[in-house]
Backbone as a ProteinNet text record, in pm:
[ID]
protein_1_A
[PRIMARY]
XXXXXXXXXXXXXXXXXXXXXXXXXXXXXXXXXXXXXXXXXXXXXXXXXXXXXXXXXXXXXXXXXXXXXXXXXXXXXXXXXXXXXXXXXXXXXXXXXXXXXXXXXXXXXXXXXXXXXXXXXXXXXXXXXXXXXXXXXXXXXXXXXXXXXXXXXXXXXXXXXXXXXXXXXXXXXXXXXXXXXXX
[TERTIARY]
-1926	-1957.9	-1987.8	-1863.9	-1855.8	-1916.1	-2009	-2135.8	-2022.6	-1889.5	-1839.4	-1851.4	-1798.2	-1813.7	-1660.5	-1581.3	-1447.1	-1397.4	-1470.5	-1473.7	-1509	-1611.3	-1637.9	-1593.7	-1431.7	-1363.4	-1214.2	-1170.4	-1007	-942.4	-967.9	-885.6	-891	-1003.4	-1006.1	-951.6	-830.6	-755.6	-818	-948.7	-1044.8	-1174.3	-1159	-1311.2	-1398.7	-1313.1	-1339.9	-1339.6	-1288.5	-1246.7	-1362.3	-1479.8	-1595.2	-1553.9	-1450	-1449.8	-1340.6	-1304.8	-1260.2	-1358.1	-1277.2	-1361.2	-1400.1	-1333.8	-1335.2	-1255.2	-1290.3	-1187.5	-1046.4	-953.8	-825.9	-777.9	-746.5	-722.9	-585.3	-568.8	-398.1	-427.5	-399.1	-391.9	-273.4	-202.8	-112.5	-94	6.4	-1.7	-44.3	13.8	-52.8	-183.9	-263.2	-376	-468.3	-407.4	-521.8	-498.3	-391.9	-365.2	-490.9	-483.3	-601.2	-693.8	-746.8	-898.6	-890.8	-830.6	-840.7	-855.6	-807.3	-802.5	-939.7	-969.6	-1123.2	-1231.2	-1208.5	-1312.8	-1327.4	-1198	-1159.4	-1266.5	-1213.3	-1279.6	-1398.3	-1461.2	-1617.9	-1693.8	-1646.6	-1688	-1680.1	-1603.7	-1566.2	-1690.9	-1692.9	-1774.9	-1933.6	-1949.9	-2091.5	-2144.8	-2049.9	-2091.1	-2042.8	-2175.3	-2112.2	-2047.8	-1913.2	-1849.7	-1707.7	-1690.5	-1559.1	-1601.4	-1637	-1668.5	-1592.3	-1550.5	-1452.6	-1452.3	-1460.4	-1469.7	-1322.3	-1340.2	-1216.5	-1258.4	-1182	-1198.1	-1169.8	-1223	-1221.6	-1229.6	-1130.7	-1131.8	-1158.6	-1284.8	-1308.8	-1273.2	-1240.4	-1211.3	-1268.3	-1338.2	-1418	-1334.5	-1337.9	-1266.6	-1345.1	-1321	-1413.1	-1294.7	-1348.3	-1264.1	-1274.5	-1211.2	-1201.2	-1077.7	-1163.6	-1085.1	-1022.6	-901.2	-851.3	-794.5	-869.1	-853.5	-735.7	-648.9	-525.7	-571.8	-645.6	-713.3	-857	-949.7	-1085.9	-1158.1	-1090.3	-1129.5	-1131.7	-1044.7	-996.6	-1112.9	-1190.9	-1329.1	-1431.8	-1428.3	-1575.6	-1625.6	-1512.1	-1521.3	-1583.2	-1537.4	-1590.7	-1733.8	-1777.2	-1899.3	-1990.1	-1928.1	-2021.9	-2027.8	-1939.7	-1958.5	-2047.5	-2036.5	-2137.5	-2289.5	-2303.4	-2429.7	-2474.2	-2380.7	-2420.7	-2472.9	-2387.3	-2445	-2561.7	-2578.6	-2710.2	-2832	-2834	-2922.8	-3038.1	-2955.7	-3048.4	-3111.2	-3044.8	-3100.1	-3229.9	-3194.3	-3316.2	-3436.2	-3377.2	-3547.1	-3585.1	-3499.1	-3545.9	-3670.5	-3596.7	-3682.8	-3829	-3819.3	-3924.3	-4014.7	-3991.9	-4036.9	-4121.3	-4052.6	-4092.4	-4185.5	-4212.9	-4307.8	-4433.3	-4418.4	-4507.7	-4601	-4479.4	-4591.4	-4660.9	-4593.5	-4659.4	-4753.2	-4747	-4834.3	-4835.7	-4739.4	-4708.5	-4565.2	-4527	-4366.8	-4319.1	-4224.6	-4179.7	-4157	-4135.9	-4083.1	-4001.4	-3930	-3819.1	-3898.7	-3987.3	-4085.5	-4027.6	-3933	-3873.9	-3965.8	-3983.8	-4065.6	-4220.7	-4234.5	-4407	-4433.5	-4348.4	-4333	-4319.7	-4191	-4217.7	-4356.5	-4405	-4535	-4643.6	-4662.8	-4757.2	-4783.7	-4661.7	-4631.8	-4632.2	-4598.3	-4599.1	-4693.9	-4773.6	-4885.4	-4984.4	-5084.3	-5191.3	-5194.9	-5062.3	-5037.2	-4976.7	-5067	-5039.8	-4935	-4874.7	-4773.6	-4652.7	-4600.9	-4499	-4480.7	-4596.6	-4619.7	-4567.1	-4618.3	-4612.8	-4453.9	-4387.6	-4259.4	-4143.2	-4199.8	-4118.5	-4134.8	-4229.6	-4237.9	-4142.6	-4076.9	-3931.2	-3841.5	-3822.5	-3699.4	-3734.8	-3813.8	-3872.4	-3751.1	-3646.2	-3545.4	-3450	-3440.4	-3360.8	-3229.4	-3109.3	-3011.8	-3012.2	-2908.8	-2902.9	-2916.1	-2836.1	-2880.6	-3018.8	-3114.4	-3216.5	-3336	-3275.7	-3372.9	-3403	-3533.6	-3570	-3535.4	-3481.1	-3454.6	-3569	-3724.9	-3815.8	-3845.9	-3787.4	-3806.7	-3698.9	-3608.5	-3490.9	-3497.3	-3567.3	-3593.6	-3716.5	-3796.2	-3948.5	-3937.3	-4016	-4005	-4104.1	-4066.4	-4151.9	-4149.7	-4280.2	-4280.8	-4359.6	-4368.3	-4448.8	-4575.3	-4705.6	-4809.1	-4917.8	-5034.3	-5161.2	-5209.8	-5231.6	-5246.6	-5387.1	-5417.1	-5514.8	-5560.7	-5686	-5726.2	-5630.1	-5638.8	-5610.1	-5548.2	-5674.9	-5656.8	-5649.4	-5612.7	-5549	-5672	-5766.3	-5890.4	-5874.6	-5904	-5884.6	-6050.2	-6018	-6130.4	-6204.7	-6353.1	-6389.4	-6456.5	-6481.7	-6499.5	-6391.8	-6437.5	-6365.8	-6204.4	-6110.6	-6010.3	-5896	-5860.7	-5761.3	-5627.5	-5521.5	-5370.2	-5280.8	-5174.9	-5053.5	-4950.3	-4875.8	-4778.7	-4674.7	-4586.2	-4508	-4555.1	-4574.6	-4631.1	-4554.5	-4608.7	-4564.2	-4636.9	-4574.7	-4643.6	-4792.5	-4800.3	-4967.9	-5063	-4978.8	-5064.2	-5088.6	-5017.8	-5004.2	-5006.2	-5087.6	-5084.4	-5025.2	-4995.6	-4971.5	-5065.6	-5004.8	-5073.6	-5136.9	-5242.3	-5317.3	-5305	-5301.2	-5283.5	-5467.1	-5456.2	-5573.5	-5662.4	-5600	-5659.6	-5603.5	-5727.5	-5669.8	-5642.4	-5547.1	-5494.1	-5503.9	-5537.6	-5524.1	-5612	-5741.6	-5857.2	-5999.7
-9895.9	-10018.2	-10118.8	-10075.6	-10114.9	-10048.9	-9948.5	-9845.4	-9807	-9741	-9664.8	-9474.4	-9390.5	-9231.9	-9218.9	-9307	-9238.8	-9196.2	-9204	-9118.2	-8986.9	-8949.2	-8801.6	-8757.2	-8805.2	-8707.1	-8679.1	-8598.6	-8539.3	-8660.6	-8771.7	-8877.6	-8931.9	-8857.8	-8883	-8779.4	-8787.1	-8664.4	-8630.9	-8728.6	-8702.2	-8660.1	-8629.8	-8561.3	-8462.2	-8345.8	-8251.6	-8241.4	-8372.4	-8362.1	-8455.7	-8375.7	-8458.7	-8520.9	-8538.7	-8640.6	-8731.4	-8744.7	-8886.3	-9005.5	-9108.1	-9228.5	-9288.2	-9279.7	-9328.6	-9268.7	-9320.3	-9241.1	-9273	-9182.2	-9200.1	-9164.1	-9270.4	-9248.3	-9266.6	-9149.4	-9133.4	-9122.8	-9211.1	-9184.5	-9149.3	-9053.8	-9026	-9031.4	-9055.9	-9010.4	-8922.4	-8771.4	-8638.8	-8632.6	-8668.4	-8682.3	-8751.5	-8854.5	-8940.3	-8866.7	-8795.2	-8728.2	-8613.4	-8527	-8415	-8478.6	-8600.1	-8631	-8671.4	-8732.9	-8780	-8648.2	-8560	-8426.3	-8366.4	-8366	-8304.1	-8390.2	-8512.6	-8587.4	-8553.8	-8568.5	-8519.8	-8426.5	-8330.3	-8174.5	-8186.1	-8210.2	-8256.8	-8324.7	-8456.8	-8484.1	-8423.2	-8346.4	-8237.3	-8148.1	-8108.4	-8007	-8046.9	-8150.3	-8228.6	-8292.9	-8355.4	-8419.4	-8346.3	-8330.9	-8227.1	-8294	-8399.9	-8457	-8341.1	-8272.2	-8200.3	-8049.2	-8036.7	-7895.1	-7839.9	-7715.4	-7680.7	-7509.4	-7462.7	-7316.6	-7252.2	-7134.7	-7049.9	-6910.3	-6828.2	-6689.8	-6661.3	-6526.3	-6448.1	-6309.9	-6228	-6075.4	-6012.6	-5924.8	-5859.5	-5712.9	-5651.9	-5511.3	-5428.7	-5326.2	-5251.2	-5111.4	-5073.3	-4965	-4868.2	-4751	-4637.7	-4524.1	-4498.5	-4395.6	-4267.7	-4191.1	-4068.6	-3989.4	-3873.7	-3790.6	-3673.7	-3629.6	-3508.7	-3410.5	-3318.3	-3236.5	-3145.6	-3135.4	-3045.9	-2902.6	-2891	-2783.4	-2812.6	-2800.9	-2833	-2724.8	-2627.3	-2533.7	-2585	-2671.4	-2740.3	-2857.6	-2915.7	-2991.1	-2893.2	-2800.3	-2725.8	-2630.8	-2545.9	-2493.4	-2518.4	-2634.9	-2705.8	-2754.7	-2801.7	-2843.1	-2688.2	-2612.8	-2472.5	-2406.8	-2420	-2371.9	-2419.5	-2560.8	-2669.9	-2608.6	-2618.2	-2559.9	-2439.7	-2342.8	-2199.1	-2211	-2281.8	-2261	-2317.1	-2465.2	-2543.4	-2470.3	-2402.9	-2348.7	-2245.4	-2146.9	-2099.5	-2141.6	-2267.3	-2336.3	-2419.5	-2502.4	-2539.8	-2450.2	-2308.9	-2215.5	-2179.6	-2193.2	-2152.7	-2255.7	-2357.2	-2507.5	-2494.5	-2474.9	-2451.4	-2355.7	-2213	-2119.7	-2180.1	-2219.6	-2258.3	-2372.2	-2460.3	-2551.7	-2459.1	-2399	-2334	-2235	-2178.2	-2097.4	-2170.2	-2294.1	-2394.4	-2454.7	-2502.7	-2609.7	-2715.3	-2771.3	-2889.7	-2914.2	-3053.3	-3050.9	-3127.8	-3100.7	-3160.2	-3301.2	-3383.5	-3507.1	-3551.3	-3659.1	-3673.7	-3763	-3712.5	-3817.2	-3797.9	-3759.3	-3776.1	-3755.9	-3826.5	-3828.3	-3785.9	-3842.7	-3802.8	-3675.8	-3630.4	-3536	-3420.1	-3408.7	-3322.7	-3335.2	-3424.4	-3464.9	-3399.1	-3397.9	-3362	-3206.7	-3137.8	-2970.2	-2938.7	-3014.1	-2925.7	-2918	-3045.4	-3027	-2931.3	-2915	-2816.8	-2699.4	-2641.8	-2481.7	-2475.7	-2440	-2464.1	-2368.2	-2213.8	-2142.5	-2252.2	-2292.6	-2343.6	-2501.5	-2568.9	-2691.4	-2654.1	-2554.4	-2506.2	-2464	-2434.2	-2363	-2487.8	-2567.5	-2689	-2789.4	-2820.2	-2886	-2883.2	-2782.5	-2779.4	-2846.3	-2861.3	-2936	-3061.8	-3146.1	-3276.3	-3355.2	-3366.4	-3407.8	-3445.7	-3344	-3309	-3249.1	-3220.7	-3181.5	-3017.3	-2965.6	-2802.5	-2742	-2823.4	-2760.6	-2789	-2847.9	-2853.6	-2804.9	-2712.9	-2643.6	-2534	-2453.3	-2339.1	-2213.8	-2133.2	-1984.6	-1929.5	-1962.5	-1877.2	-1962.4	-2082.5	-2137.1	-2110.9	-2105.4	-2013.8	-1888.4	-1825.7	-1677.4	-1635.9	-1764.6	-1746	-1746.5	-1660.5	-1639.8	-1718.6	-1838.1	-1932.2	-1919.9	-1976.4	-1953.3	-2046.4	-2100.6	-2209.3	-2149.5	-2168.9	-2138.2	-2206.9	-2133.7	-2200.4	-2162	-2254.1	-2265.2	-2179.8	-2081.1	-2003.7	-2030.2	-1971.6	-1990.1	-1918	-1888.9	-1821.1	-1673.8	-1603	-1487.2	-1422.6	-1516.8	-1456	-1502.3	-1563.4	-1559.6	-1701.3	-1678	-1787.1	-1896	-2008.6	-2129	-2104.9	-2084.5	-2049.8	-2213.2	-2291.4	-2432.4	-2539.1	-2665.3	-2742.1	-2782.2	-2859.4	-2852	-2773.1	-2707.1	-2617.5	-2704.8	-2641.9	-2714.7	-2593.9	-2664.7	-2590.8	-2649.4	-2586.7	-2630.4	-2508.6	-2514.2	-2428.2	-2381.2	-2254.2	-2212.8	-2058.9	-1995.1	-1836.4	-1785.7	-1641.8	-1536.2	-1516	-1516.9	-1509.4	-1615.8	-1737.4	-1865.6	-1887.4	-1809.2	-1864.2	-1765.7	-1764.2	-1668.8	-1744.7	-1690.2	-1711.7	-1812.1	-1922.6	-2016.6	-1958.8	-2013	-1941.5	-2050.8	-1991.2	-2052.7	-2162.3	-2253.4	-2361.8	-2376.8	-2388.8	-2393	-2541.9	-2609.1	-2739	-2748.3	-2813.7	-2819.1	-2959.8	-3020.2	-3126.1	-3256.7	-3164.7	-3288.1	-3186.4
-2378.7	-2366.2	-2212.7	-2164.4	-2004	-1894.2	-1946.9	-1892.5	-1761.9	-1787.1	-1710.5	-1775.9	-1699.5	-1728.7	-1752.8	-1775.4	-1759.7	-1870.9	-1985.1	-2118	-2122.9	-2026.7	-1996.4	-1900.1	-1864.8	-1772.3	-1822.6	-1748.7	-1829.9	-1848.7	-1785.4	-1864.8	-1987.2	-2077.9	-2215.2	-2280.7	-2342.5	-2425.3	-2533.5	-2608.5	-2727.6	-2664	-2524.4	-2495.6	-2542.4	-2595.9	-2677.3	-2806.4	-2868.3	-3023.5	-3078.3	-3140.4	-3196.3	-3298.4	-3364.3	-3492.6	-3427.9	-3330.5	-3278.2	-3289.8	-3336.2	-3332.4	-3181.1	-3107.1	-2955.8	-2832.6	-2741.4	-2647.3	-2620.1	-2612.5	-2606.8	-2469.2	-2367.2	-2244.4	-2182.3	-2094.1	-2055.5	-1924.3	-1846.5	-1687.6	-1611	-1562.6	-1505.7	-1353.7	-1302.1	-1131.9	-1112	-1170.5	-1145.4	-1178.1	-1260.4	-1314.2	-1185.6	-1155.4	-1025.8	-909.3	-881.4	-769.6	-748.5	-858.6	-880.5	-867.1	-937	-933.4	-769.1	-761.3	-562.1	-490.4	-527.4	-435.7	-456.5	-567.3	-605.6	-539.2	-558.2	-495.6	-329.9	-266.8	-111.4	-88.9	-169.9	-123.2	-174.6	-267.7	-293.7	-178	-121.3	-24.6	106.8	150.8	251.5	261.6	113.8	143.4	136.9	96.3	111.5	218	264.4	386.7	529	617.6	722.6	822.6	804.7	863.6	956.1	835.5	900	918.1	1025.3	1069.8	1164.6	1151.2	1245.4	1251.3	1362.6	1398.7	1414.7	1341.7	1318	1350.4	1408.5	1428.2	1296.4	1263.4	1136.1	1189.4	1160.9	1173.7	1014.2	1069.1	929	958.4	836.1	829.8	736.1	772	673.7	647.5	526.9	473.3	438.4	474.7	440.6	364.1	230.4	150.3	224.4	243.3	267.9	206.9	117.3	50.3	102.8	58.2	107.4	11.3	-46	-154.7	-110.7	-190.7	-184.2	-224.5	-330.3	-386.7	-434.7	-348	-357	-476.6	-497.6	-606.2	-739.4	-774	-907.3	-895.7	-806.1	-812.9	-807.9	-759.1	-718.4	-840.4	-894.6	-1016.9	-1106.5	-1196.1	-1296.3	-1280	-1180.1	-1152.4	-1148.7	-1089.2	-1053.7	-1189.1	-1271	-1433.1	-1493.3	-1510.5	-1587.6	-1538.2	-1417.9	-1341.6	-1385.1	-1371.9	-1416.4	-1552.3	-1645.4	-1777.5	-1793.8	-1738.4	-1781.6	-1724.2	-1622.3	-1556.9	-1636.4	-1722.3	-1798.5	-1907.5	-1977.5	-2051.7	-1992.6	-1878.3	-1860.1	-1788.8	-1757.8	-1744.7	-1849.1	-1958.6	-2121.6	-2171.6	-2149	-2180.4	-2102.5	-1954.9	-1862.3	-1937.5	-1960.7	-1999.9	-2153	-2252	-2352.9	-2347.9	-2266.2	-2218.6	-2163.4	-2059.1	-2033.9	-2128.5	-2228	-2336.1	-2436.1	-2471	-2598.2	-2512.3	-2402.9	-2321.1	-2337.5	-2445.8	-2488.8	-2495.8	-2446.3	-2471.1	-2618.3	-2670.4	-2822.3	-2770.4	-2878.8	-2871.4	-2999.4	-2965.9	-3057.6	-3178.7	-3274.7	-3322.8	-3449.6	-3498.6	-3626.6	-3751.1	-3818.7	-3959.8	-3930.2	-3839.8	-3811.4	-3755.6	-3669.9	-3583.9	-3690.5	-3798	-3881.8	-3992	-4020.8	-4118.5	-4059.7	-3890.5	-3855.4	-3839.9	-3822.7	-3801.9	-3949.4	-4067.9	-4188.1	-4273.2	-4267.2	-4367.7	-4344.4	-4398.9	-4428.2	-4458.5	-4470.2	-4522.2	-4648.7	-4728.7	-4883.4	-4938.2	-4866.4	-4887	-4898.8	-4773.4	-4734.3	-4802.8	-4858.2	-4913.4	-5080.9	-5118.9	-5249.7	-5275.4	-5148.6	-5190.2	-5186.8	-5094	-5073.7	-5165.7	-5256.2	-5367.1	-5467.6	-5482.1	-5564.1	-5518.7	-5387.2	-5350.5	-5303.1	-5353.3	-5309.7	-5344.6	-5401.9	-5392	-5305.4	-5246.6	-5139.1	-5149.6	-5076.5	-5122.4	-5113.3	-5084.7	-5089.5	-5206.4	-5322.3	-5451.5	-5500.8	-5459	-5494.6	-5448.9	-5370.9	-5269.9	-5329.3	-5345.8	-5433.7	-5374.5	-5420.3	-5374.2	-5284.9	-5339.8	-5294.4	-5106.7	-5120	-5001.7	-4894.4	-4951.7	-4865.9	-4818.8	-4890.5	-4844.1	-4783.8	-4766.4	-4689.6	-4559.5	-4471.5	-4335.3	-4299.8	-4202	-4163.5	-3998.2	-3922.5	-3800.4	-3763.4	-3632.7	-3585.6	-3500.2	-3528.4	-3451.7	-3518.1	-3468.4	-3549	-3692.6	-3745.1	-3879.5	-3898.3	-3979.8	-4005.9	-4161	-4173.8	-4324.9	-4424.4	-4566.8	-4643.7	-4646.4	-4587.1	-4569.5	-4428.4	-4354.8	-4225.9	-4119.4	-4155.4	-4053.8	-3966.7	-3859.9	-3773.8	-3792.3	-3784.1	-3827.7	-3659.3	-3667.2	-3533.5	-3526.5	-3576.5	-3554	-3617.8	-3605.9	-3654.8	-3564.4	-3648.1	-3559.8	-3571.9	-3473.7	-3469.8	-3467.8	-3600.5	-3609.3	-3569	-3503.5	-3517.4	-3579	-3661.8	-3756	-3790.7	-3879.5	-3948.4	-4068.1	-4075.5	-4181.6	-4250.7	-4318.8	-4381.5	-4254	-4249.9	-4172.7	-4177.5	-4312.9	-4357.3	-4297	-4297.3	-4279.1	-4125	-4019.6	-3891.3	-3793.1	-3666	-3589.2	-3445	-3376.6	-3238.4	-3160.4	-3131.2	-3034.4	-2897.8	-2866.1	-2777.5	-2637.2	-2517.5	-2392.6	-2375.4	-2333.4	-2264.4	-2416	-2552.5	-2656.2	-2705.4	-2736.2	-2776.6	-2917.1	-2971.9	-3126.6	-3141.9	-3283.8	-3328.8	-3289.7	-3213.1	-3184.2	-3190.9
[MASK]
+++++++++++++++++++++++++++++++++++++++++++++++++++++++++++++++++++++++++++++++++++++++++++++++++++++++++++++++++++++++++++++++++++++++++++++++++++++++++++++++++++++++++++++++++++++++

């Protein structure tokens, strides 16, 4: 009511109490000293009156490592690199042979590569509820491979859309380089 902001300062003990009916003011000597110190420092920082020049010495630290047994550092990295390089080469060769990269497509990737081949679909239909106890023996014993899906008698479709996917040995032939699949 008196148009001061004292109720919005630390002098008001009920400042953060949202259920209080009004301010509860408590002014002590220590609180006044702290407030005056804050005001003085703020004024000194804001007004360019109190400038001073001092010498400052800076030190730059550089980490230098001295290994008592460098083999303990290099050996694990070398082993990991030696184990990773064959898999990297295998992946690069697979990419070269397939012509397209695989993606983490989840359901859509599985759907796109498993539809369109009747033998596999008929065998898998018996296990539609999922779980190992519902998987038909016919599906478990079936030899499945990935390649170009062909007609029922093994003939390659000369026109139309060429599809790559999973199928039985009679439904799939090897993928061919520079052949467009799926369009």
